mmCIF file of C-alpha atoms in Angstrom:
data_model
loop_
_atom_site.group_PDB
_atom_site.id
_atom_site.type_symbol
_atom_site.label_atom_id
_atom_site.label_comp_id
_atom_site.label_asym_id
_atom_site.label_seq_id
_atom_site.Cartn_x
_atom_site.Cartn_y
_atom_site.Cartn_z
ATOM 1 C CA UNK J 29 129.976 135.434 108.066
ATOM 2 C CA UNK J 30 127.078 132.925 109.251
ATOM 3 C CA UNK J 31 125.990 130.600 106.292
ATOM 4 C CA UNK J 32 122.367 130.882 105.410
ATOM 5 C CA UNK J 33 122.730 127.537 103.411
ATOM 6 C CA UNK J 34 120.694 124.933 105.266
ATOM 7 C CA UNK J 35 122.943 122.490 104.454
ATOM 8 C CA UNK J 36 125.845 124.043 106.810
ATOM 9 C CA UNK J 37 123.553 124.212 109.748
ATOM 10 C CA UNK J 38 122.970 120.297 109.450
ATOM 11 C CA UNK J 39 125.144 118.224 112.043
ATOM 12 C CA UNK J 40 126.969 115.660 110.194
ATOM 13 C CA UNK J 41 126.289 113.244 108.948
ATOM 14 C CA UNK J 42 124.321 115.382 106.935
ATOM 15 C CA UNK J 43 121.629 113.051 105.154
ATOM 16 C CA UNK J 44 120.045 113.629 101.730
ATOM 17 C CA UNK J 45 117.990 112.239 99.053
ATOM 18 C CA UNK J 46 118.302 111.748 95.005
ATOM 19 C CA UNK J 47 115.376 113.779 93.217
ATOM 20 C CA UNK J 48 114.802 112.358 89.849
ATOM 21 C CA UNK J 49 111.510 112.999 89.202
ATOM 22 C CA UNK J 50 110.087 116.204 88.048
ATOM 23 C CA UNK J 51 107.665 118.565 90.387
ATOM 24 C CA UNK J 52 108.283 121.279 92.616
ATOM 25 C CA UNK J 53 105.568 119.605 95.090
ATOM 26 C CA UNK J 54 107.072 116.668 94.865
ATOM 27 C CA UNK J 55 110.756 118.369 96.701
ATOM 28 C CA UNK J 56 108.411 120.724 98.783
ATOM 29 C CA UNK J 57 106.853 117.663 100.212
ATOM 30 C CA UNK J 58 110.118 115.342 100.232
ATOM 31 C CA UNK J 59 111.726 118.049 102.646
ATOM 32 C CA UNK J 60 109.280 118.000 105.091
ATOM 33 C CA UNK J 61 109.768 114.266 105.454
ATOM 34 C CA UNK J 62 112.189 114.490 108.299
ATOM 35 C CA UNK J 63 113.737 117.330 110.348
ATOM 36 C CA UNK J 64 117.014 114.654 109.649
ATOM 37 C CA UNK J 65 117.113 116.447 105.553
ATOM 38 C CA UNK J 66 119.840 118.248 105.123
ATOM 39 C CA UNK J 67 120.129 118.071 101.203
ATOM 40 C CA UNK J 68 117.647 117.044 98.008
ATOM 41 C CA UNK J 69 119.598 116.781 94.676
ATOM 42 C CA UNK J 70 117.733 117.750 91.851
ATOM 43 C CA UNK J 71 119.238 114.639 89.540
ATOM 44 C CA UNK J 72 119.854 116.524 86.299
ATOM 45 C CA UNK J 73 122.050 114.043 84.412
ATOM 46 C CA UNK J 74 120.162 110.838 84.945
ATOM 47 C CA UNK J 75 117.155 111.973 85.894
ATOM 48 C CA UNK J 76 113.822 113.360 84.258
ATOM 49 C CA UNK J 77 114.671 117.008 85.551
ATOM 50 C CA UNK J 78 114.528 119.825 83.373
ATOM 51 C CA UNK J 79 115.895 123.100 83.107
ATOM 52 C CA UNK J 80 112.576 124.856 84.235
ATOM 53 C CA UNK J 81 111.698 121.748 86.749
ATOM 54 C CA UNK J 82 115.035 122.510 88.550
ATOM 55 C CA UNK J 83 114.383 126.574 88.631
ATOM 56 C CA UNK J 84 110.494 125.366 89.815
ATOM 57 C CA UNK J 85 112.392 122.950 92.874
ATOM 58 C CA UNK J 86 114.634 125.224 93.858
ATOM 59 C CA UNK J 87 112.276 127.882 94.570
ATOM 60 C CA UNK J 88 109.815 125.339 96.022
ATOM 61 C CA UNK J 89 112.851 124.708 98.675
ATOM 62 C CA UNK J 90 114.144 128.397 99.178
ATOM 63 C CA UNK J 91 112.242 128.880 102.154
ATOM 64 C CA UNK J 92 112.333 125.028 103.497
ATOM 65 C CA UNK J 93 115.522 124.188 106.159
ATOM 66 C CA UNK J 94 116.527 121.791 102.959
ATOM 67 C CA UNK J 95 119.159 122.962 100.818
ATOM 68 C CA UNK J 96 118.942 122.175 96.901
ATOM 69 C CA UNK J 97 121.643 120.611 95.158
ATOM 70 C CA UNK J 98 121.781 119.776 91.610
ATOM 71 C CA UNK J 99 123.919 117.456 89.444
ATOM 72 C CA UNK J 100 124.503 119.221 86.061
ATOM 73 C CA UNK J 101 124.255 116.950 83.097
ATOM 74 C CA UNK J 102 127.696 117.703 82.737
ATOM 75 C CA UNK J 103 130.490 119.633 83.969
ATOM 76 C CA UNK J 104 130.346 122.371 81.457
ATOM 77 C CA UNK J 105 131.070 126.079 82.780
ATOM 78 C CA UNK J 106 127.129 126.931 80.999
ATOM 79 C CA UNK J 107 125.461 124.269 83.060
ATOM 80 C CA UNK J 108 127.467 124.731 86.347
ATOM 81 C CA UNK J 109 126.538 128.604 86.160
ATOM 82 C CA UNK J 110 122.968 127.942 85.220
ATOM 83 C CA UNK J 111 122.050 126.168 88.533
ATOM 84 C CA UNK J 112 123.782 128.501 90.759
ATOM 85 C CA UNK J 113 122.004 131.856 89.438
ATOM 86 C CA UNK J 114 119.310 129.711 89.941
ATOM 87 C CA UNK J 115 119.852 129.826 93.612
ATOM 88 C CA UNK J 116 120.906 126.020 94.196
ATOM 89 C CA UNK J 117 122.832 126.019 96.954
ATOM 90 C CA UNK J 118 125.645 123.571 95.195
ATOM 91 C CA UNK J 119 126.331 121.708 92.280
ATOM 92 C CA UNK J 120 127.286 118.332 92.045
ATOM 93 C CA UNK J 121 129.927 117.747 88.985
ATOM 94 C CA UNK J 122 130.224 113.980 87.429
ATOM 95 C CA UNK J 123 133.043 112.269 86.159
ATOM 96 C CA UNK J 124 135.786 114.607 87.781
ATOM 97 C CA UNK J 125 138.853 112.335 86.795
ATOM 98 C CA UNK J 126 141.418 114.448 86.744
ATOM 99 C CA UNK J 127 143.157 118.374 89.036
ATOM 100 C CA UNK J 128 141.853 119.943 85.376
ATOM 101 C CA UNK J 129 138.697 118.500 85.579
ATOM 102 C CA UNK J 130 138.189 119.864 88.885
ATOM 103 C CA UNK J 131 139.767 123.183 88.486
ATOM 104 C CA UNK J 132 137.658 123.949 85.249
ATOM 105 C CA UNK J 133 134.635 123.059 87.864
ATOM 106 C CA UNK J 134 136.154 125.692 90.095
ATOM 107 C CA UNK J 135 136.104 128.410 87.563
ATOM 108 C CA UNK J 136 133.012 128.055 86.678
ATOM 109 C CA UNK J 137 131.321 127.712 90.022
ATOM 110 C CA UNK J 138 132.872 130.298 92.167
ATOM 111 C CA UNK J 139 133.423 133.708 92.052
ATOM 112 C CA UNK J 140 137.144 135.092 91.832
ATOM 113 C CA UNK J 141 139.506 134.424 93.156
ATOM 114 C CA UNK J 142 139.760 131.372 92.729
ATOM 115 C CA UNK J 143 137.072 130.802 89.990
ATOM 116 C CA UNK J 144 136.020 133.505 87.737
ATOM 117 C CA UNK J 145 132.301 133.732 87.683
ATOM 118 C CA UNK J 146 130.727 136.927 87.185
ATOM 119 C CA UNK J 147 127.892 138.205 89.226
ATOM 120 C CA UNK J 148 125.316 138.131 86.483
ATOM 121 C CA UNK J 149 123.699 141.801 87.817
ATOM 122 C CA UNK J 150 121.299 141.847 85.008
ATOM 123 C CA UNK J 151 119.065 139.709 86.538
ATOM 124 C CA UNK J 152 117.670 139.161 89.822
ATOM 125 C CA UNK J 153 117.258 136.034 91.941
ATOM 126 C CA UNK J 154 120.043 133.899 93.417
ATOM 127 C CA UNK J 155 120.598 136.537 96.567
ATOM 128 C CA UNK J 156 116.888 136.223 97.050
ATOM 129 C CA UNK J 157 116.776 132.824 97.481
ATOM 130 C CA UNK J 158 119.152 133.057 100.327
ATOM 131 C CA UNK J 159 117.020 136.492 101.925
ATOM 132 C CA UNK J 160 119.480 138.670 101.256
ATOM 133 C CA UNK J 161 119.345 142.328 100.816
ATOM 134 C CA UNK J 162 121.215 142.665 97.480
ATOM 135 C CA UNK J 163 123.790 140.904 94.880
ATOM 136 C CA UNK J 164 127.041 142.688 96.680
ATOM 137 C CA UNK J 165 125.945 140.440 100.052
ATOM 138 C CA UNK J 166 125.445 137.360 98.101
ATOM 139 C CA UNK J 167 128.732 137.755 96.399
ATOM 140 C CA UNK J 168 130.381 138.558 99.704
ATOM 141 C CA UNK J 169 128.957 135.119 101.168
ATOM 142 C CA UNK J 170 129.123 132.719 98.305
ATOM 143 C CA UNK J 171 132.633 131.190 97.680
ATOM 144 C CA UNK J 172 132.672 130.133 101.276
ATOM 145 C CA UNK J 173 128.393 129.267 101.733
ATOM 146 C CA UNK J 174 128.010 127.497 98.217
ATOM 147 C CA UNK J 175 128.909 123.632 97.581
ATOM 148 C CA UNK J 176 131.142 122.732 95.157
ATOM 149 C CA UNK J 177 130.671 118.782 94.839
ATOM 150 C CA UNK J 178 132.721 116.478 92.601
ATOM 151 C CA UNK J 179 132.077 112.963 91.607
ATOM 152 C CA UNK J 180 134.647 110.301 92.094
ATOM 153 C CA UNK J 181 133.233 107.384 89.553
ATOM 154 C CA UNK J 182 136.230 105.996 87.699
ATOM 155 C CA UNK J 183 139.268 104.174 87.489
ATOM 156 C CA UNK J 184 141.293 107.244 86.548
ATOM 157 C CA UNK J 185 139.413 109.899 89.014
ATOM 158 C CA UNK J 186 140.446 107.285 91.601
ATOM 159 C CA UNK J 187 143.924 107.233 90.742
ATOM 160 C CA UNK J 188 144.378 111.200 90.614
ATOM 161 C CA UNK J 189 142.061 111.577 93.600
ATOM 162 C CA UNK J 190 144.817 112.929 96.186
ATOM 163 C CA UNK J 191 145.102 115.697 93.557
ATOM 164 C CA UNK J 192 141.135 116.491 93.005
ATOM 165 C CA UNK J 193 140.923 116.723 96.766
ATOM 166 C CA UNK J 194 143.699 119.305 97.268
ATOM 167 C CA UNK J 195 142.367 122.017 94.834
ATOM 168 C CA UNK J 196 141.237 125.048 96.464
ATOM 169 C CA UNK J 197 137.283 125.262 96.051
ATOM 170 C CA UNK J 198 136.361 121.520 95.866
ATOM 171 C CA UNK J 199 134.294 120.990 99.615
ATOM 172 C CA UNK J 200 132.604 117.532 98.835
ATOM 173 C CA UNK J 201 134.468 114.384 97.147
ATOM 174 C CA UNK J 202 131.150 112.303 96.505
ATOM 175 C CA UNK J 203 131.348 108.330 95.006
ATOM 176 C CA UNK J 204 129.407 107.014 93.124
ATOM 177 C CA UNK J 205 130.033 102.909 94.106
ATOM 178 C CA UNK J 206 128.160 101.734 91.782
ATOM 179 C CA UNK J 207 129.502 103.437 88.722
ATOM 180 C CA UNK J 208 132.685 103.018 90.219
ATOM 181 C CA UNK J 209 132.403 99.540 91.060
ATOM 182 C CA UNK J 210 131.839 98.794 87.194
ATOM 183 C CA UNK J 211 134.547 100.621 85.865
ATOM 184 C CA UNK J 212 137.175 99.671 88.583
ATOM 185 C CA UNK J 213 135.680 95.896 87.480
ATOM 186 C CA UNK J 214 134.281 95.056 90.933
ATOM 187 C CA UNK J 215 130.955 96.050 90.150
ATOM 188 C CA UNK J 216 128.144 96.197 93.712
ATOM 189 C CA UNK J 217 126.072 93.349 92.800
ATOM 190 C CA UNK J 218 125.257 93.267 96.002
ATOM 191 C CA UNK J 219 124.894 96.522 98.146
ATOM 192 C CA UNK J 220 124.725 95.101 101.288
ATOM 193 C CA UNK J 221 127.428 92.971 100.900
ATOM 194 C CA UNK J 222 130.142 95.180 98.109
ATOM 195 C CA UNK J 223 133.378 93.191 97.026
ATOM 196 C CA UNK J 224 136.509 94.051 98.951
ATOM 197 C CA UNK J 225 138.150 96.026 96.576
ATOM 198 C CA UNK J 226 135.418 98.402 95.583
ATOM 199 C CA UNK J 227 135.782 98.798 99.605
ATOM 200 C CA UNK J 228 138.990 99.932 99.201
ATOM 201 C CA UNK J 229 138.234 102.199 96.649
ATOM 202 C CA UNK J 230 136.114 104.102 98.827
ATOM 203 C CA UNK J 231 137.835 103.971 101.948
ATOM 204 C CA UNK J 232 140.517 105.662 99.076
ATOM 205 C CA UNK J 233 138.438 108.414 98.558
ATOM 206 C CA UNK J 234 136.948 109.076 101.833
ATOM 207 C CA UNK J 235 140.933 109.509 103.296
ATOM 208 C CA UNK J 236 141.744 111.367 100.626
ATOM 209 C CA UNK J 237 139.021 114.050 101.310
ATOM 210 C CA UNK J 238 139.624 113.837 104.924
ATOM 211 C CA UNK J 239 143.544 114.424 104.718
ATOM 212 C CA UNK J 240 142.473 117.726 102.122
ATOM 213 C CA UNK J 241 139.964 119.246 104.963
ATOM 214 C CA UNK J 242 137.133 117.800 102.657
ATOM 215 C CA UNK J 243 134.003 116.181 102.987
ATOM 216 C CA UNK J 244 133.071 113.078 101.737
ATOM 217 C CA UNK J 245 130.036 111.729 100.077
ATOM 218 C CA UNK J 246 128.510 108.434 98.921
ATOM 219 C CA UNK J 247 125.441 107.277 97.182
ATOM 220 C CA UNK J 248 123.287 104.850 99.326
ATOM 221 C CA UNK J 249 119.841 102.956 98.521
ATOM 222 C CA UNK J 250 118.887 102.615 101.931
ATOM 223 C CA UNK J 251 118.768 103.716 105.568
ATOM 224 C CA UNK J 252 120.466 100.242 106.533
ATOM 225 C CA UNK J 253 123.135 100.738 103.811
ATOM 226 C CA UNK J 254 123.354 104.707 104.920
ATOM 227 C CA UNK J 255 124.165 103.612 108.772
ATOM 228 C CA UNK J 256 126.730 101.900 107.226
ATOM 229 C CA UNK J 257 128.739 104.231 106.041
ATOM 230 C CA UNK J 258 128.296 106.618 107.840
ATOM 231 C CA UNK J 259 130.142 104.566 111.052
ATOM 232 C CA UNK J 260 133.034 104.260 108.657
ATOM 233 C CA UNK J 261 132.954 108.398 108.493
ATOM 234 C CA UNK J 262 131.561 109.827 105.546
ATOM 235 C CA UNK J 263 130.177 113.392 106.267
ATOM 236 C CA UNK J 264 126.878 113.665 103.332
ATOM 237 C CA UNK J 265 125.019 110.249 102.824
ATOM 238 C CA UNK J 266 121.921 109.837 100.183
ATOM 239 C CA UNK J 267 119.812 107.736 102.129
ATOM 240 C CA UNK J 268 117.433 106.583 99.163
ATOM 241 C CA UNK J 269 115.970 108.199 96.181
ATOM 242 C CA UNK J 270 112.400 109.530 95.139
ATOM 243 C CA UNK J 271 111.588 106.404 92.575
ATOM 244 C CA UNK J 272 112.228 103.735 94.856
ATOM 245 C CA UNK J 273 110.955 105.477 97.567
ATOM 246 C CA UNK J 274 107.467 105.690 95.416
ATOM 247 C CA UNK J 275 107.945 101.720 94.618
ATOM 248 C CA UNK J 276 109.273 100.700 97.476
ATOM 249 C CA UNK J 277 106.077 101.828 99.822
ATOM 250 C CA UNK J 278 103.387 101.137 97.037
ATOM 251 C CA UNK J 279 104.684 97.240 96.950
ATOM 252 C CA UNK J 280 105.226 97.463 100.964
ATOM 253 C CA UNK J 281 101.464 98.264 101.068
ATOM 254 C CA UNK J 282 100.039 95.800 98.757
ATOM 255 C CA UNK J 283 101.967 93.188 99.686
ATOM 256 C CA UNK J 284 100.889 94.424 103.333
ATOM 257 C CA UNK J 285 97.436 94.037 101.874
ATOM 258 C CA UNK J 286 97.332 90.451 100.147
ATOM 259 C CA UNK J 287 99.236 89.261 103.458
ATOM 260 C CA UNK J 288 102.350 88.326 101.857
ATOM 261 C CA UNK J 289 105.791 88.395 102.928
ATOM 262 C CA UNK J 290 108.505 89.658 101.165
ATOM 263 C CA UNK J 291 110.592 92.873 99.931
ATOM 264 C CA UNK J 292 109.705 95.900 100.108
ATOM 265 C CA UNK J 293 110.067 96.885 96.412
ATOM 266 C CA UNK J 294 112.992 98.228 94.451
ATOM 267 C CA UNK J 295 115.644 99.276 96.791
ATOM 268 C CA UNK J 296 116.711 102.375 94.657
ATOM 269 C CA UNK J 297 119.806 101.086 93.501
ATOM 270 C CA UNK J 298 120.768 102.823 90.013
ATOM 271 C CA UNK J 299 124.519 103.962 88.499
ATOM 272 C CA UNK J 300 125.955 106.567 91.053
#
């Protein structure tokens, strides 16, 4: 069957950007930014996002060529179900460290076999989202259209990520460098310049989703950073996200303004 996810009709590298600020105008308008969005992740763990701001987004994106991605605060089966009958089109899972972790995300997300989420025909909405006729078409289309996305952010998910990447129903390995980089004890002081072996790290996980048939995913602050990795191959690249996108232009245009030189504003770093 032909996806109706956005997301799959994207060539890759297919960009994105981190939503952490409330307001379904707010993603309506970030996906008309650039025909070049493939992705907006409603930022549920570290950002301000909450349960009916992420049900508000999604909708506000349904009918955009954008698909909407949330990370749950947590990789519980409640939240992972809650943002699929939603109608996101996938879920991204932090700290995966372990083939448990990431087969208990796998149960929850898709529907059997191999996970074992029910259909939830008491309500309507997620086969809307996607214009489909009815539930039984959705169901019939969703193991292989929705995305399954775990996070690779720690010493131990690094060292068991060969296994994460093998189990059936994981599509996206995603790292988080800077997370990673401070619990690996390389921390990316410096994004434009990241010590050798955080490099490593992620060069770890990018072959390790590549050997699997996966993609792989990384957290960027900027277009400069973004262009970086994605010549070393990663397939879905945040390019910056919504605060310091804000921040960034506001201090851009008054500094514009006053005639001064300088940067641009905050860069959108943060803990992925």
């Amino acid at each position: 069957m032909t996806s109706r996810i956005p997301y799959h009709s994207h060539p890759t590298p297919r960009l994105g950007i981190w939503q952490c600020l409330p307001g379904a105008h707010l993603s309506h308008t970030l996906s008309r930014s650039t025909p070049n969005l493939a992705w907006i992740l409603l930022d549920m763990e570290h950002g301000h996002i909450s349960d009916d701001a992420m049900h508000a987004s999604i909708l506000a994106l349904a009918p955009t060529n954008v698909s909407s991605f949330v990370r749950v605060v947590e990789g519980s089966t409640a939240n992972i179900k809650r943002a699929y009958d939603a109608g996101a089109h996938g879920v991204m899972v932090p700290l995966v460290e372990s083939k448990s972790d990431a087969e208990r995300a796998v149960r929850a997300a898709k529907f059997p076999r191999p996970g074992t989420k029910g259909g939830g025909g008491g309500r309507r909405g997620a086969h809307e989202r996607f214009g489909l006729k009815n539930g039984v078409e959705y169901l019939q289309q969703a193991n292989d259209s929705l995305v399954l996305i775990v996070q690779i952010e720690t010493r131990e998910a690094l060292e068991h990520v060969d296994e994460i990447a093998a189990v059936e129903g994981i599509d996206i390995l995603f790292a988080g460098p800077f997370d990673l980089g401070n619990n690996i004890g390389y921390p990316m002081l410096d994004p434009e310049n990241p010590p050798e072996e955080l490099m490593a790290a992620l060069m770890k996980i990018l072959k390790a989703a590549h050997d699997a048939g996966k993609q792989a995913g990384i957290y960027c602050v900027n277009g400069e950073q973004a262009k970086r990795y994605i010549g070393l191959g990663f397939d879905m690249v945040n390019i910056m996200n919504d605060v310091g996108a804000l921040m960034g232009h506001v201090a851009l245009a008054a500094s514009n303004a006053l005639g001064e030189k300088g940067e641009s504003g905050p860069s959108g770093r943060g803990g992925y």
